[in-house]
Short mmCIF file of C-alpha atoms and ligand atoms in Angstrom, two decimals:
data_model
loop_
_atom_site.label_atom_id
_atom_site.label_comp_id
_atom_site.label_asym_id
_atom_site.label_seq_id
_atom_site.Cartn_x
_atom_site.Cartn_y
_atom_site.Cartn_z
CA UNK A 216 -174.72 -49.03 113.29
CA UNK A 217 -172.11 -50.30 110.73
CA UNK A 218 -169.40 -47.78 109.01
CA UNK A 219 -167.15 -48.17 106.33
CA UNK A 220 -164.26 -45.76 106.70
CA UNK A 221 -161.77 -44.69 104.07
CA UNK A 222 -158.49 -42.91 104.67
CA UNK A 223 -156.03 -41.61 101.85
CA UNK A 224 -154.73 -38.39 103.06
CA UNK A 225 -151.10 -39.08 102.93
CA UNK A 226 -149.11 -42.22 102.22
CA UNK A 227 -151.39 -44.83 103.98
CA UNK A 228 -154.40 -46.38 101.94
CA UNK A 229 -156.60 -47.43 104.83
CA UNK A 230 -160.05 -49.07 104.79
CA UNK A 231 -162.06 -50.14 108.06
CA UNK A 232 -165.54 -51.61 109.04
CA UNK A 233 -166.60 -50.27 112.24
CA UNK A 234 -169.61 -51.33 114.62
CA UNK A 235 -170.90 -48.37 116.60
CA UNK A 236 -173.46 -47.59 119.15
CA UNK A 237 -174.18 -45.40 121.98
CA UNK A 238 -174.56 -41.61 122.53
CA UNK A 239 -172.17 -39.02 121.70
CA UNK A 240 -171.26 -38.73 125.36
CA UNK A 241 -170.37 -42.41 125.78
CA UNK A 242 -169.95 -44.11 122.32
CA UNK A 243 -169.20 -47.54 121.74
CA UNK A 244 -166.89 -47.95 118.86
CA UNK A 245 -165.49 -51.18 117.71
CA UNK A 246 -163.43 -52.15 114.64
CA UNK A 247 -164.73 -55.18 112.84
CA UNK A 248 -161.94 -55.34 110.20
CA UNK A 249 -159.27 -53.18 108.57
CA UNK A 250 -156.91 -53.39 105.71
CA UNK A 251 -154.11 -51.00 105.35
CA UNK A 252 -151.34 -50.44 102.95
CA UNK A 253 -148.45 -48.11 103.89
CA UNK A 254 -146.41 -46.67 101.01
CA UNK A 255 -143.22 -46.05 103.13
CA UNK A 256 -141.31 -48.25 100.85
CA UNK A 257 -142.30 -46.42 97.57
CA UNK A 258 -141.59 -42.94 99.07
CA UNK A 259 -138.41 -43.79 101.02
CA UNK A 260 -136.02 -43.08 97.86
CA UNK A 261 -137.58 -39.55 97.82
CA UNK A 262 -136.78 -39.05 101.45
CA UNK A 263 -140.29 -37.89 101.92
CA UNK A 264 -144.10 -38.32 100.55
CA UNK A 265 -144.31 -37.48 96.92
CA UNK A 266 -147.85 -36.51 96.13
CA UNK A 267 -148.31 -37.87 92.42
CA UNK A 268 -146.68 -41.08 93.53
CA UNK A 269 -149.02 -41.22 96.60
CA UNK A 270 -151.99 -40.87 94.48
CA UNK A 271 -150.90 -43.54 91.99
CA UNK A 272 -150.55 -45.89 94.77
CA UNK A 273 -153.80 -45.33 96.27
CA UNK A 274 -155.53 -45.87 93.07
CA UNK A 275 -153.66 -49.20 92.53
CA UNK A 276 -154.48 -50.37 96.05
CA UNK A 277 -157.87 -49.00 97.20
CA UNK A 278 -160.03 -51.58 95.44
CA UNK A 279 -157.98 -54.86 96.45
CA UNK A 280 -157.91 -53.25 100.30
CA UNK A 281 -161.67 -52.54 99.96
CA UNK A 282 -162.31 -56.10 99.17
CA UNK A 283 -159.88 -57.38 101.74
CA UNK A 284 -161.46 -55.42 104.47
CA UNK A 285 -165.01 -56.63 103.38
CA UNK A 286 -163.82 -60.22 103.29
CA UNK A 287 -162.02 -59.81 106.81
CA UNK A 288 -165.37 -58.47 108.00
CA UNK A 289 -167.21 -61.54 106.37
CA UNK A 290 -169.29 -59.06 104.26
CA UNK A 291 -168.00 -60.07 100.86
CA UNK A 292 -170.70 -61.58 98.90
CA UNK A 293 -171.17 -61.92 95.08
CA UNK A 294 -174.54 -60.76 94.01
CA UNK A 295 -176.72 -59.92 91.02
CA UNK A 296 -177.00 -56.39 91.37
CA UNK A 297 -178.67 -54.93 88.27
CA UNK A 298 -177.18 -51.81 87.30
CA UNK A 299 -178.52 -49.51 84.56
CA UNK A 300 -176.20 -48.22 81.85
CA UNK A 301 -176.94 -44.69 83.05
CA UNK A 302 -175.80 -45.25 86.71
CA UNK A 303 -172.68 -46.96 85.38
CA UNK A 304 -171.87 -44.13 83.05
CA UNK A 305 -172.28 -41.91 86.14
CA UNK A 306 -169.90 -43.64 88.28
CA UNK A 307 -167.58 -43.54 85.39
CA UNK A 308 -167.73 -39.70 85.22
CA UNK A 309 -167.10 -39.65 89.12
CA UNK A 310 -164.08 -41.96 88.83
CA UNK A 311 -162.51 -40.52 85.66
CA UNK A 312 -159.87 -38.54 87.41
CA UNK A 313 -158.17 -41.64 88.88
CA UNK A 314 -156.99 -43.51 85.97
CA UNK A 315 -157.79 -47.17 85.93
CA UNK A 316 -159.95 -46.79 88.94
CA UNK A 317 -163.33 -47.36 87.19
CA UNK A 318 -162.40 -50.49 85.55
CA UNK A 319 -161.36 -51.89 88.75
CA UNK A 320 -164.74 -50.66 90.31
CA UNK A 321 -166.74 -52.13 87.58
CA UNK A 322 -164.98 -55.47 87.56
CA UNK A 323 -164.68 -55.93 91.40
CA UNK A 324 -167.26 -53.82 93.06
CA UNK A 325 -170.38 -53.65 90.76
CA UNK A 326 -170.83 -57.22 90.82
CA UNK A 327 -171.08 -57.45 94.76
CA UNK A 328 -174.24 -57.93 96.85
CA UNK A 329 -174.86 -54.61 98.75
CA UNK A 330 -173.16 -55.09 102.26
CA UNK A 331 -175.11 -54.21 105.23
CA UNK A 332 -173.24 -50.84 105.69
CA UNK A 333 -175.22 -47.86 107.17
CA UNK A 334 -172.69 -45.06 106.19
CA UNK A 335 -169.47 -44.57 104.51
CA UNK A 336 -166.74 -42.23 105.94
CA UNK A 337 -164.13 -40.57 104.17
CA UNK A 338 -161.23 -38.31 104.96
CA UNK A 339 -161.93 -35.07 102.98
CA UNK A 340 -158.68 -33.29 104.61
CA UNK A 341 -156.26 -32.02 105.61
CA UNK A 342 -153.71 -33.73 103.75
CA UNK A 343 -152.17 -34.07 100.18
CA UNK A 344 -155.03 -33.03 97.72
CA UNK A 345 -154.10 -35.58 94.88
CA UNK A 346 -154.14 -38.27 97.60
CA UNK A 347 -157.33 -37.16 99.29
CA UNK A 348 -159.28 -37.12 95.95
CA UNK A 349 -158.75 -40.66 95.42
CA UNK A 350 -160.42 -41.72 98.71
CA UNK A 351 -163.29 -39.05 98.21
CA UNK A 352 -164.07 -40.05 94.76
CA UNK A 353 -163.99 -43.73 95.72
CA UNK A 354 -166.19 -43.08 98.58
CA UNK A 355 -168.80 -41.05 96.46
CA UNK A 356 -168.92 -43.84 93.91
CA UNK A 357 -169.58 -46.36 96.79
CA UNK A 358 -172.16 -44.22 98.23
CA UNK A 359 -173.88 -43.66 94.96
CA UNK A 360 -173.60 -47.43 93.93
CA UNK A 361 -175.31 -48.63 97.24
CA UNK A 362 -177.41 -45.50 98.24
CA UNK A 363 -175.18 -45.27 101.48
CA UNK A 364 -175.03 -41.85 103.33
CA UNK A 365 -171.62 -40.22 103.05
CA UNK A 366 -169.87 -38.57 105.88
CA UNK A 367 -167.02 -36.21 104.98
CA UNK A 368 -164.36 -36.39 107.80
CA UNK A 369 -161.64 -34.29 109.05
CA UNK A 370 -158.24 -36.14 109.59
CA UNK A 371 -157.42 -34.44 112.53
CA UNK A 372 -160.67 -34.95 114.19
CA UNK A 373 -159.99 -38.56 113.27
CA UNK A 374 -156.87 -38.53 115.39
CA UNK A 375 -158.88 -37.06 118.32
CA UNK A 376 -161.52 -39.72 118.11
CA UNK A 377 -158.89 -42.56 117.85
CA UNK A 378 -158.93 -42.55 121.73
CA UNK A 379 -162.63 -43.57 121.72
CA UNK A 380 -161.93 -46.93 119.84
CA UNK A 381 -162.20 -50.42 121.57
CA UNK A 382 -162.33 -48.74 125.04
CA UNK A 383 -165.89 -50.14 126.01
CA UNK A 384 -167.71 -47.33 127.47
CA UNK A 385 -164.89 -44.75 127.60
CA UNK A 386 -165.80 -41.37 127.99
CA UNK A 387 -164.28 -37.80 127.39
CA UNK A 388 -164.87 -35.40 130.30
CA UNK A 389 -164.81 -31.70 129.33
CA UNK A 390 -162.87 -29.35 128.87
CA UNK A 391 -160.59 -31.77 127.12
CA UNK A 392 -157.13 -30.84 125.62
CA UNK A 393 -155.86 -32.54 122.63
CA UNK A 394 -152.19 -32.76 121.48
CA UNK A 395 -151.85 -33.68 117.79
CA UNK A 396 -148.41 -34.43 116.79
CA UNK A 397 -147.81 -35.79 113.13
CA UNK A 398 -145.67 -35.22 110.07
CA UNK A 399 -147.95 -32.50 108.96
CA UNK A 400 -149.42 -30.89 112.18
CA UNK A 401 -148.27 -30.00 115.81
CA UNK A 402 -151.40 -28.53 117.47
CA UNK A 403 -153.21 -28.02 120.77
CA UNK A 404 -157.01 -28.05 120.45
CA UNK A 405 -159.34 -27.37 123.23
CA UNK A 406 -162.42 -29.31 123.32
CA UNK A 407 -165.33 -27.77 125.66
CA UNK A 408 -168.05 -29.96 124.59
CA UNK A 409 -168.41 -32.82 121.92
CA UNK A 410 -167.62 -31.84 118.46
CA UNK A 411 -166.57 -28.34 119.48
CA UNK A 412 -162.79 -27.76 118.69
CA UNK A 413 -160.89 -24.54 119.28
CA UNK A 414 -156.98 -24.63 118.28
CA UNK A 415 -155.24 -22.67 120.83
CA UNK A 416 -151.88 -23.35 119.72
CA UNK A 417 -149.83 -24.54 116.40
CA UNK A 418 -146.37 -24.82 114.84
CA UNK A 419 -145.27 -21.75 113.11
CA UNK A 420 -142.97 -23.53 110.74
CA UNK A 421 -142.26 -27.22 110.47
CA UNK A 422 -144.34 -30.03 112.45
CA UNK A 423 -142.72 -32.09 115.03
CA UNK A 424 -142.92 -35.30 112.83
CA UNK A 425 -141.38 -33.31 110.06
CA UNK A 426 -138.54 -32.47 112.34
CA UNK A 427 -137.91 -35.96 113.21
CA UNK A 428 -137.88 -36.93 109.42
CA UNK A 429 -135.37 -34.01 108.50
CA UNK A 430 -132.95 -34.77 111.24
CA UNK A 431 -133.03 -38.41 110.52
CA UNK A 432 -132.10 -37.40 106.89
CA UNK A 433 -129.14 -35.22 108.27
CA UNK A 434 -128.07 -38.43 110.03
CA UNK A 435 -128.45 -40.35 106.91
CA UNK A 436 -131.11 -42.52 108.49
CA UNK A 437 -133.96 -43.96 106.09
CA UNK A 438 -137.32 -42.46 105.80
CA UNK A 439 -139.55 -42.12 107.93
CA UNK A 440 -136.94 -40.98 110.48
CA UNK A 441 -139.17 -40.68 113.62
CA UNK A 442 -138.96 -44.36 114.54
CA UNK A 443 -135.28 -44.55 113.49
CA UNK A 444 -134.37 -41.49 115.91
CA UNK A 445 -136.33 -42.86 118.68
CA UNK A 446 -134.52 -46.26 118.46
CA UNK A 447 -130.99 -44.48 118.57
CA UNK A 448 -132.01 -42.35 121.56
CA UNK A 449 -133.43 -45.15 123.41
CA UNK A 450 -130.01 -46.72 123.04
CA UNK A 451 -128.51 -43.75 124.65
CA UNK A 452 -130.88 -43.86 127.50
CA UNK A 453 -130.27 -47.59 127.88
CA UNK A 454 -126.56 -46.90 128.33
CA UNK A 455 -126.75 -44.30 131.04
CA UNK A 456 -123.82 -42.45 129.44
CA UNK A 457 -122.51 -39.22 131.23
CA UNK A 458 -123.95 -36.01 129.82
CA UNK A 459 -122.37 -34.71 126.55
CA UNK A 460 -121.75 -31.19 125.57
CA UNK A 461 -124.01 -31.41 122.63
CA UNK A 462 -127.13 -29.53 123.52
CA UNK A 463 -130.09 -28.28 121.28
CA UNK A 464 -132.31 -25.16 122.02
CA UNK A 465 -136.03 -25.72 122.94
CA UNK A 466 -137.45 -23.16 120.61
CA UNK A 467 -140.40 -20.89 121.90
CA UNK A 468 -140.55 -22.98 125.29
CA UNK A 469 -140.89 -19.69 127.10
CA UNK A 470 -143.06 -17.88 124.83
CA UNK A 471 -146.30 -16.55 126.08
CA UNK A 472 -148.63 -18.81 123.84
CA UNK A 473 -149.20 -22.17 122.86
CA UNK A 474 -147.33 -22.23 119.63
CA UNK A 475 -144.36 -24.33 118.49
CA UNK A 476 -141.43 -24.02 116.30
CA UNK A 477 -139.34 -26.86 114.96
CA UNK A 478 -137.54 -25.27 112.02
CA UNK A 479 -134.82 -23.62 114.24
CA UNK A 480 -134.22 -26.87 116.24
CA UNK A 481 -133.45 -28.80 112.87
CA UNK A 482 -131.06 -25.85 111.80
CA UNK A 483 -129.24 -26.28 115.05
CA UNK A 484 -128.89 -30.19 114.28
CA UNK A 485 -127.53 -29.26 111.02
CA UNK A 486 -125.11 -26.62 112.35
CA UNK A 487 -123.87 -29.24 114.99
CA UNK A 488 -123.30 -31.82 112.49
CA UNK A 489 -121.37 -29.44 110.05
CA UNK A 490 -119.28 -28.45 113.28
CA UNK A 491 -118.51 -32.03 114.13
CA UNK A 492 -117.57 -33.34 110.71
CA UNK A 493 -117.13 -37.04 110.57
CA UNK A 494 -120.18 -38.75 112.33
CA UNK A 495 -119.35 -41.88 114.36
CA UNK A 496 -122.18 -44.10 115.26
CA UNK A 497 -122.00 -42.89 118.90
CA UNK A 498 -122.22 -39.17 117.71
CA UNK A 499 -125.37 -40.17 115.61
CA UNK A 500 -126.87 -41.71 118.68
CA UNK A 501 -125.97 -38.74 120.67
CA UNK A 502 -127.58 -36.20 118.36
CA UNK A 503 -130.54 -38.29 118.01
CA UNK A 504 -131.00 -38.52 121.73
CA UNK A 505 -130.48 -34.63 122.30
CA UNK A 506 -132.66 -33.98 119.49
CA UNK A 507 -135.59 -36.22 120.80
CA UNK A 508 -135.08 -34.59 124.18
CA UNK A 509 -135.25 -31.20 123.03
CA UNK A 510 -138.32 -31.90 120.60
CA UNK A 511 -140.19 -33.57 123.42
CA UNK A 512 -139.51 -31.00 126.20
CA UNK A 513 -141.21 -28.23 124.23
CA UNK A 514 -144.36 -30.49 123.54
CA UNK A 515 -144.51 -31.53 127.23
CA UNK A 516 -143.95 -28.04 128.29
CA UNK A 517 -146.60 -26.36 126.24
CA UNK A 518 -149.02 -29.18 126.98
CA UNK A 519 -148.65 -28.54 130.69
CA UNK A 520 -149.21 -25.05 130.37
CA UNK A 521 -152.37 -25.43 128.21
CA UNK A 522 -153.75 -28.08 130.63
CA UNK A 523 -153.41 -25.67 133.68
CA UNK A 524 -154.65 -22.47 132.06
CA UNK A 525 -157.74 -24.23 130.57
CA UNK A 526 -158.43 -26.50 133.63
CA UNK A 527 -158.70 -29.52 131.23
CA UNK A 528 -159.71 -32.71 132.85
CA UNK A 529 -158.61 -34.94 130.12
CA UNK A 530 -155.49 -35.00 127.93
CA UNK A 531 -156.08 -36.59 124.48
CA UNK A 532 -153.26 -37.15 122.32
CA UNK A 533 -152.90 -38.35 118.62
CA UNK A 534 -150.97 -38.39 115.34
CA UNK A 535 -148.18 -40.35 114.22
CA UNK A 536 -145.37 -38.84 116.59
CA UNK A 537 -147.32 -40.42 119.60
CA UNK A 538 -146.17 -43.72 118.50
CA UNK A 539 -142.97 -42.44 120.02
CA UNK A 540 -142.27 -44.58 123.08
CA UNK A 541 -140.37 -41.85 125.09
CA UNK A 542 -143.04 -39.45 124.34
CA UNK A 543 -145.70 -41.65 125.45
CA UNK A 544 -143.68 -42.17 128.70
CA UNK A 545 -143.46 -38.36 129.28
CA UNK A 546 -147.13 -37.82 128.63
CA UNK A 547 -148.04 -40.55 131.05
CA UNK A 548 -145.98 -38.85 133.68
CA UNK A 549 -147.39 -35.52 132.74
CA UNK A 550 -150.89 -36.42 133.24
CA UNK A 551 -150.13 -38.11 136.56
CA UNK A 552 -148.46 -34.96 138.01
CA UNK A 553 -151.40 -32.99 136.51
CA UNK A 554 -153.93 -35.10 137.94
CA UNK A 555 -155.71 -35.29 134.44
CA UNK A 556 -156.81 -38.46 132.60
CA UNK A 557 -154.62 -39.38 129.75
CA UNK A 558 -156.40 -40.88 126.83
CA UNK A 559 -153.63 -42.49 124.62
CA UNK A 560 -154.46 -44.43 121.46
CA UNK A 561 -152.65 -47.72 120.87
CA UNK A 562 -149.53 -47.34 118.75
CA UNK A 563 -151.38 -48.82 115.80
CA UNK A 564 -154.14 -46.23 116.17
CA UNK A 565 -151.66 -43.38 116.50
CA UNK A 566 -150.31 -43.46 113.08
CA UNK A 567 -152.65 -43.00 109.98
CA UNK A 568 -155.54 -45.52 109.67
CA UNK A 569 -159.23 -45.63 108.68
CA UNK A 570 -160.75 -46.77 112.01
CA UNK A 571 -160.14 -43.31 113.60
CA UNK A 572 -161.87 -41.71 110.38
CA UNK A 573 -164.85 -44.11 111.15
CA UNK A 574 -164.94 -43.07 114.80
CA UNK A 575 -165.00 -39.53 114.07
CA UNK A 576 -167.73 -40.00 111.62
CA UNK A 577 -169.63 -41.86 114.26
CA UNK A 578 -169.69 -38.97 116.57
CA UNK A 579 -171.02 -36.68 113.94
CA UNK A 580 -173.89 -39.36 113.33
CA UNK A 581 -174.42 -39.87 117.00
CA UNK A 582 -175.02 -36.08 117.34
CA UNK A 583 -178.08 -36.43 114.99
CA UNK A 584 -176.51 -34.76 112.14
CA UNK A 585 -177.94 -36.00 108.96
CA UNK A 586 -176.11 -37.26 105.89
CA UNK A 587 -177.46 -38.20 102.41
CA UNK A 588 -176.00 -40.68 99.92
CA UNK A 589 -173.93 -39.02 97.12
CA UNK A 590 -175.79 -37.54 94.38
CA UNK A 591 -173.85 -35.98 91.35
CA UNK A 592 -176.48 -33.40 91.06
CA UNK A 593 -177.23 -32.29 94.71
CA UNK A 594 -174.19 -33.01 96.81
CA UNK A 595 -171.18 -31.01 97.00
CA UNK A 596 -168.11 -32.71 98.21
CA UNK A 597 -164.50 -31.75 97.73
CA UNK A 598 -161.24 -32.68 99.00
CA UNK A 599 -159.77 -29.89 100.99
CA UNK A 600 -155.91 -30.25 101.64
CA UNK A 601 -156.16 -27.15 104.46
CA UNK A 602 -159.29 -28.31 105.73
CA UNK A 603 -159.17 -27.08 109.59
CA UNK A 604 -160.97 -28.23 112.76
O1 KG4 B 899 -150.14 -39.13 111.70
P1 KG4 B 899 -148.95 -39.68 110.63
O2 KG4 B 899 -148.94 -41.22 110.47
O3 KG4 B 899 -149.17 -38.99 109.25
C1 KG4 B 899 -149.39 -37.69 109.03
O4 KG4 B 899 -150.58 -37.17 109.21
O5 KG4 B 899 -148.33 -36.82 108.91
O6 KG4 B 899 -147.42 -39.10 111.02
C2 KG4 B 899 -146.42 -39.60 110.55
C3 KG4 B 899 -145.15 -38.86 111.24
C4 KG4 B 899 -143.98 -38.89 110.65
O7 KG4 B 899 -143.28 -37.80 110.42
C5 KG4 B 899 -143.05 -40.06 111.47
O8 KG4 B 899 -141.71 -39.73 111.35
C6 KG4 B 899 -143.64 -39.79 112.68
O9 KG4 B 899 -144.99 -39.63 112.58
N1 KG4 B 899 -143.42 -40.90 113.73
C7 KG4 B 899 -142.39 -40.78 114.89
C8 KG4 B 899 -142.69 -42.14 115.24
N2 KG4 B 899 -143.34 -42.82 114.28
C9 KG4 B 899 -143.75 -42.23 113.45
N3 KG4 B 899 -142.17 -39.80 115.33
C10 KG4 B 899 -141.08 -39.99 116.19
N4 KG4 B 899 -141.15 -41.30 116.95
C11 KG4 B 899 -141.72 -42.45 116.46
N5 KG4 B 899 -141.64 -43.57 117.00
ZN1 ZN B 900 -152.30 -38.14 110.59
#
């Protein structure tokens, strides 16, 4: 079956076409094409994602990206769809909240031939609500226009499902444990069977990606800070310098649960910077390195504890922070020591994308759940910024 997937939960506008088959136990999930625009440059001056700006950028880019995605998938054909005035008026009402979106939709999408797509998947949450709504309303309009079932999807489930993409007949053995680490989340999720998620730990304050971004800002590095910190830290490792006396705490590393806390670590970095005064490049590298060590140690130690306590056979990881090379290395070692299979998405699939959203939607479709085309009178579908697994 062919799925069109849409993701606008944060600062990436992403669309993808997938070809999926197989059972929920052994799905075959392949990306046919994708189109993605990252708004990093737009948000950089603000040092973080600015919701109103994210929404505006999604509105500006979603139609061109949709066309690009169809074109790449060789599914873009001009047609002669007859559309009633009434149906067009309904679509206008559905897109009214996104200024200018209806006009683009009418000009570029309405005249297309209906592509052979079996379902449209869209991120419903969690994320920034103004941003989520753009994808949700766009997906509703497409679903209504072309009579395609719409599958509302959880972004975090998408990060989990990202490990199933392009792996041929890859399978998850249960119970599995998922570590999700991104700019908005730090969670450990136990998966006893397909589609059954139980969150056993989470951050009590900042997410780990947020801590990377905040520490980067303290060091005067551009947003997003994760990759910058990672680069500096890698420099220190390559030089094999003697240990320094800069050391940071590992918050909650010995606590009797699977929760995390990153606000205190960030504050410790702030105090250290204030104490040091003028920061040389060498000191900045050192701080980045020591911070990355501390942040990673806690992730690894809690994950290890959860793997052991729950007898997990598989460790699934996902979220933007998983793009971190050092963390990937530590996770690989952890899995080898613990004797579990590590399912690690490629770096491109670790950060936000639409392929993972299509993958999560397929799991639900493959399980036999039924989804209908969007109808303004009978479908309730809303973006939900705080949606949980
Ligand atoms: O999953 P994601 O793309 O978006 C959210 O849903 O939040 O994650 C973005 C987060 C940012 O905080 C970014 O700094 C972090 O992932 N990140 C990294 C790296 N690449 C991205 N953190 C550490 N090391 C990296 N290489
Ligand atoms: Zn994400």
